[in-house]
Tab-separated table of C-alpha atoms in Angstrom:
chain	number	residue	atom	x	y	z
A	1	MET	CA	318.998	231.398	56.978
A	2	ILE	CA	315.713	230.065	55.100
A	3	LYS	CA	312.394	230.192	56.153
A	4	THR	CA	308.858	229.705	54.958
A	5	GLU	CA	305.533	230.676	55.330
A	6	LYS	CA	302.686	228.975	54.153
A	7	LEU	CA	304.772	228.192	50.686
A	8	THR	CA	302.459	226.727	48.421
A	9	PHE	CA	303.338	225.916	44.695
A	10	THR	CA	300.839	225.129	41.898
A	11	TYR	CA	302.034	223.632	38.417
A	12	PRO	CA	299.524	225.392	36.077
A	13	ALA	CA	297.664	223.519	33.471
A	14	GLU	CA	299.028	222.884	30.205
A	15	GLU	CA	296.943	223.132	26.876
A	16	GLY	CA	296.547	219.754	25.558
A	17	GLY	CA	299.015	218.545	28.294
A	18	ARG	CA	299.515	218.459	32.294
A	19	GLN	CA	296.123	219.068	34.413
A	20	GLU	CA	297.164	221.803	37.494
A	21	SER	CA	299.109	220.292	40.197
A	22	SER	CA	299.513	221.014	43.578
A	23	ALA	CA	303.290	220.319	44.243
A	24	LEU	CA	303.710	222.248	47.490
A	25	ARG	CA	301.033	223.257	50.064
A	26	GLU	CA	301.525	225.516	53.149
A	27	VAL	CA	305.018	224.309	53.741
A	28	GLU	CA	306.312	225.990	57.170
A	29	LEU	CA	310.014	225.505	57.715
A	30	GLU	CA	312.934	227.175	59.241
A	31	ILE	CA	316.647	226.044	58.148
A	32	GLU	CA	319.520	227.875	60.391
A	33	LYS	CA	323.042	228.760	59.081
A	34	GLY	CA	325.225	225.492	58.965
A	35	SER	CA	322.450	223.305	58.988
A	36	PHE	CA	322.673	219.848	56.660
A	37	VAL	CA	319.031	219.124	56.062
A	38	ALA	CA	318.025	216.213	53.893
A	39	ILE	CA	314.833	216.095	52.107
A	40	LEU	CA	313.288	212.833	51.461
A	41	GLY	CA	310.131	211.507	49.514
A	42	HIS	CA	308.642	209.655	46.764
A	43	ASN	CA	309.058	210.644	43.127
A	44	GLY	CA	306.423	213.378	42.553
A	45	SER	CA	306.203	214.757	45.962
A	46	GLY	CA	307.866	217.879	45.398
A	47	LYS	CA	311.196	217.703	46.977
A	48	SER	CA	312.682	219.271	43.753
A	49	THR	CA	310.362	221.692	43.639
A	50	PHE	CA	311.243	223.076	46.772
A	51	ALA	CA	314.618	223.091	46.118
A	52	LYS	CA	314.132	225.231	42.955
A	53	HIS	CA	312.392	227.736	45.133
A	54	ILE	CA	315.530	228.378	47.456
A	55	ASN	CA	317.371	229.925	44.506
A	56	ALA	CA	314.287	231.424	42.928
A	57	LEU	CA	314.416	228.913	39.891
A	58	LEU	CA	310.528	228.944	40.549
A	59	THR	CA	308.377	231.131	42.672
A	60	PRO	CA	305.799	230.801	45.337
A	61	THR	CA	302.104	230.273	43.850
A	62	ALA	CA	301.212	231.589	47.498
A	63	GLY	CA	303.061	232.245	50.335
A	64	LYS	CA	306.843	233.479	51.454
A	65	LEU	CA	310.040	231.938	51.499
A	66	TRP	CA	313.303	234.300	52.448
A	67	VAL	CA	316.587	233.458	52.017
A	68	ASP	CA	318.839	235.505	54.399
A	69	GLY	CA	316.095	237.604	54.699
A	70	LEU	CA	315.377	238.417	51.198
A	71	ASP	CA	311.845	237.471	50.047
A	72	THR	CA	312.711	235.390	46.673
A	73	GLY	CA	309.019	236.690	45.326
A	74	ASP	CA	310.509	240.092	44.690
A	75	PRO	CA	312.232	240.193	41.773
A	76	GLU	CA	314.791	242.763	42.654
A	77	ASN	CA	316.234	239.917	44.658
A	78	LEU	CA	316.971	237.904	42.482
A	79	LEU	CA	320.338	238.294	41.884
A	80	ASN	CA	321.289	238.780	45.309
A	81	ILE	CA	319.691	235.363	46.050
A	82	ARG	CA	321.225	233.590	43.176
A	83	GLY	CA	324.708	234.993	44.181
A	84	LYS	CA	323.957	233.165	47.703
A	85	VAL	CA	322.435	229.598	46.802
A	86	GLY	CA	324.369	227.375	44.748
A	87	MET	CA	322.984	224.117	43.283
A	88	VAL	CA	324.316	220.953	42.351
A	89	PHE	CA	321.930	219.431	39.578
A	90	GLN	CA	321.512	215.474	39.016
A	91	GLN	CA	322.896	215.575	35.438
A	92	PHE	CA	325.934	217.334	36.025
A	93	ASN	CA	325.249	220.346	33.711
A	94	LEU	CA	329.208	220.826	32.712
A	95	PHE	CA	329.758	222.480	29.672
A	96	GLY	CA	330.641	219.956	27.366
A	97	ASN	CA	333.145	222.488	24.955
A	98	MET	CA	335.349	223.638	28.063
A	99	ASP	CA	337.694	221.421	30.203
A	100	VAL	CA	337.309	221.000	33.928
A	101	LEU	CA	339.175	223.895	35.085
A	102	ASN	CA	337.303	226.415	32.791
A	103	ASN	CA	334.431	225.065	33.742
A	104	CYS	CA	334.937	226.080	37.312
A	105	VAL	CA	336.220	229.490	36.361
A	106	THR	CA	333.982	230.869	33.563
A	107	GLY	CA	330.976	231.833	36.340
A	108	GLN	CA	333.212	233.215	38.563
A	109	MET	CA	334.750	235.562	35.914
A	110	LYS	CA	331.046	236.750	34.443
A	111	VAL	CA	329.152	236.718	37.152
A	112	LEU	CA	331.842	237.634	40.026
A	113	HIS	CA	333.701	239.727	38.117
A	114	ARG	CA	337.093	237.910	39.185
A	115	THR	CA	340.272	238.098	37.176
A	116	ARG	CA	341.077	234.684	35.546
A	117	GLU	CA	344.145	234.659	38.093
A	118	GLU	CA	341.927	234.871	41.125
A	119	SER	CA	339.158	232.540	39.557
A	120	VAL	CA	342.192	229.870	38.499
A	121	GLU	CA	343.043	229.880	42.029
A	122	ASN	CA	340.062	229.543	43.825
A	123	ALA	CA	338.961	226.802	41.467
A	124	MET	CA	341.885	225.136	41.827
A	125	LYS	CA	341.446	225.248	45.843
A	126	TYR	CA	338.205	223.655	45.121
A	127	LEU	CA	339.321	220.899	42.986
A	128	GLU	CA	341.560	219.626	45.217
A	129	LYS	CA	338.896	219.584	47.817
A	130	VAL	CA	336.869	216.837	45.674
A	131	GLY	CA	339.706	215.453	44.449
A	132	MET	CA	339.827	216.561	40.965
A	133	SER	CA	342.917	218.645	40.271
A	134	ALA	CA	344.761	216.172	38.311
A	135	TYR	CA	341.708	216.488	35.488
A	136	ILE	CA	342.211	220.047	34.975
A	137	ASN	CA	342.267	219.789	31.299
A	138	ALA	CA	339.623	216.812	30.832
A	139	LYS	CA	336.375	217.536	28.941
A	140	PRO	CA	333.612	215.885	30.470
A	141	ARG	CA	333.345	213.119	27.858
A	142	GLN	CA	336.319	211.915	29.237
A	143	LEU	CA	335.530	211.610	32.748
A	144	SER	CA	332.886	209.256	34.798
A	145	GLY	CA	329.654	210.013	36.216
A	146	GLY	CA	331.073	210.381	39.566
A	147	GLN	CA	334.185	212.682	38.475
A	148	LYS	CA	331.643	214.739	36.772
A	149	GLN	CA	329.364	215.352	39.945
A	150	ARG	CA	332.585	215.961	41.756
A	151	VAL	CA	333.493	218.607	39.093
A	152	ALA	CA	330.142	219.719	39.392
A	153	ILE	CA	330.442	220.379	43.417
A	154	ALA	CA	333.689	222.108	43.047
A	155	ARG	CA	332.275	224.569	40.033
A	156	ALA	CA	329.255	225.650	42.719
A	157	LEU	CA	331.770	226.217	45.579
A	158	ALA	CA	333.760	228.103	43.607
A	159	MET	CA	331.171	230.891	43.731
A	160	ASP	CA	331.280	231.127	47.116
A	161	PRO	CA	327.812	230.593	47.727
A	162	GLU	CA	326.099	230.857	51.444
A	163	VAL	CA	323.833	227.965	50.965
A	164	ILE	CA	324.258	225.005	48.150
A	165	LEU	CA	321.357	222.621	47.221
A	166	PHE	CA	321.676	219.398	46.033
A	167	ASP	CA	319.157	218.091	43.535
A	168	GLU	CA	319.368	214.042	44.001
A	169	PRO	CA	323.246	214.431	43.191
A	170	THR	CA	323.699	210.459	43.270
A	171	SER	CA	320.230	209.472	41.203
A	172	ALA	CA	322.450	209.629	37.776
A	173	LEU	CA	325.640	207.473	39.017
A	174	ASP	CA	326.343	203.849	39.100
A	175	PRO	CA	326.056	202.241	42.472
A	176	GLU	CA	330.055	202.634	42.438
A	177	MET	CA	330.480	205.705	42.101
A	178	VAL	CA	327.494	206.753	44.499
A	179	GLY	CA	330.441	206.377	47.721
A	180	GLU	CA	332.886	208.891	46.404
A	181	VAL	CA	330.085	211.641	45.882
A	182	LEU	CA	328.821	211.018	48.901
A	183	SER	CA	332.256	211.079	50.472
A	184	VAL	CA	332.547	214.804	49.099
A	185	MET	CA	329.309	216.111	50.921
A	186	GLN	CA	330.147	214.546	54.485
A	187	THR	CA	333.064	216.439	53.990
A	188	LEU	CA	331.358	219.607	53.473
A	189	ALA	CA	328.894	219.093	56.107
A	190	GLN	CA	331.447	218.336	58.766
A	191	GLU	CA	332.890	221.847	57.705
A	192	GLY	CA	329.557	223.955	58.480
A	193	LEU	CA	328.378	224.162	55.132
A	194	THR	CA	324.660	225.119	55.023
A	195	MET	CA	323.251	222.812	52.759
A	196	LEU	CA	320.126	220.980	51.402
A	197	VAL	CA	320.190	217.567	49.931
A	198	VAL	CA	316.901	216.123	48.184
A	199	THR	CA	318.111	212.387	48.183
A	200	HIS	CA	316.955	208.521	48.179
A	201	GLU	CA	320.029	207.586	50.061
A	202	MET	CA	318.442	207.265	53.421
A	203	GLY	CA	321.579	205.670	55.260
A	204	PHE	CA	323.436	208.989	53.857
A	205	ALA	CA	320.816	211.394	55.158
A	206	ARG	CA	320.354	209.544	58.703
A	207	ALA	CA	324.198	209.631	59.343
A	208	VAL	CA	325.148	213.072	58.020
A	209	ALA	CA	321.900	215.223	58.175
A	210	SER	CA	321.165	217.579	61.574
A	211	GLU	CA	317.892	217.711	60.228
A	212	VAL	CA	315.151	215.743	58.024
A	213	VAL	CA	312.250	217.037	56.205
A	214	ASN	CA	310.235	213.762	54.838
A	215	HIS	CA	307.744	213.872	51.985
A	216	THR	CA	304.664	214.464	54.186
A	217	ILE	CA	305.788	218.029	54.663
A	218	VAL	CA	305.221	218.779	50.935
A	219	LEU	CA	302.391	216.530	49.841
A	220	THR	CA	298.973	217.914	50.055
A	221	GLU	CA	296.220	215.903	52.123
A	222	GLU	CA	294.746	214.395	49.556
A	223	GLU	CA	298.128	213.005	48.020
A	224	GLN	CA	298.725	211.543	51.592
A	225	ARG	CA	296.201	209.456	51.459
């Protein structure tokens, strides 16, 4: 499903700011369909950088990454790859001016060209799955952090991705809200969805993940010393 070959990425230097920085070096990884892979490591080790390569938010400085046989470095594959890969961010990224239902409907209509009726039906299916169907008229400001993250998961699922990425989905949550989000993710893992999770939740990764990638995969030799 996902395969890398000597995947390397270097952030360029910025004038008057950041020095050139190597984030990934010759990463070799193969992820089968239906796997739940947890990516662990300390801050700055390249975890989120790797995740962003999978939906082509970033493209390799060198090497290759394929999603379902599509080369992420080929611009002609961009729309197809992003149609296959959903992403749930740390900060939810919900549209503040839209209620819960429309947050989950708009992308389906604009990107997948579904009718509103089809989009609403699909959105409700996933909002029920994550326990948020009672909040369809609420705006994001009216929700807790855990509720917003569950809506973000429903929105990603409503796009019918083949792979879903979670970039530290609990890092912005209060401790009492972490459990409700991890519970939803555990249910998805049991249903066989291909998932990659950048996380610091070691116990969750150990209990649920079919494979764990630690930070030594993505650090340069110099950074490991």
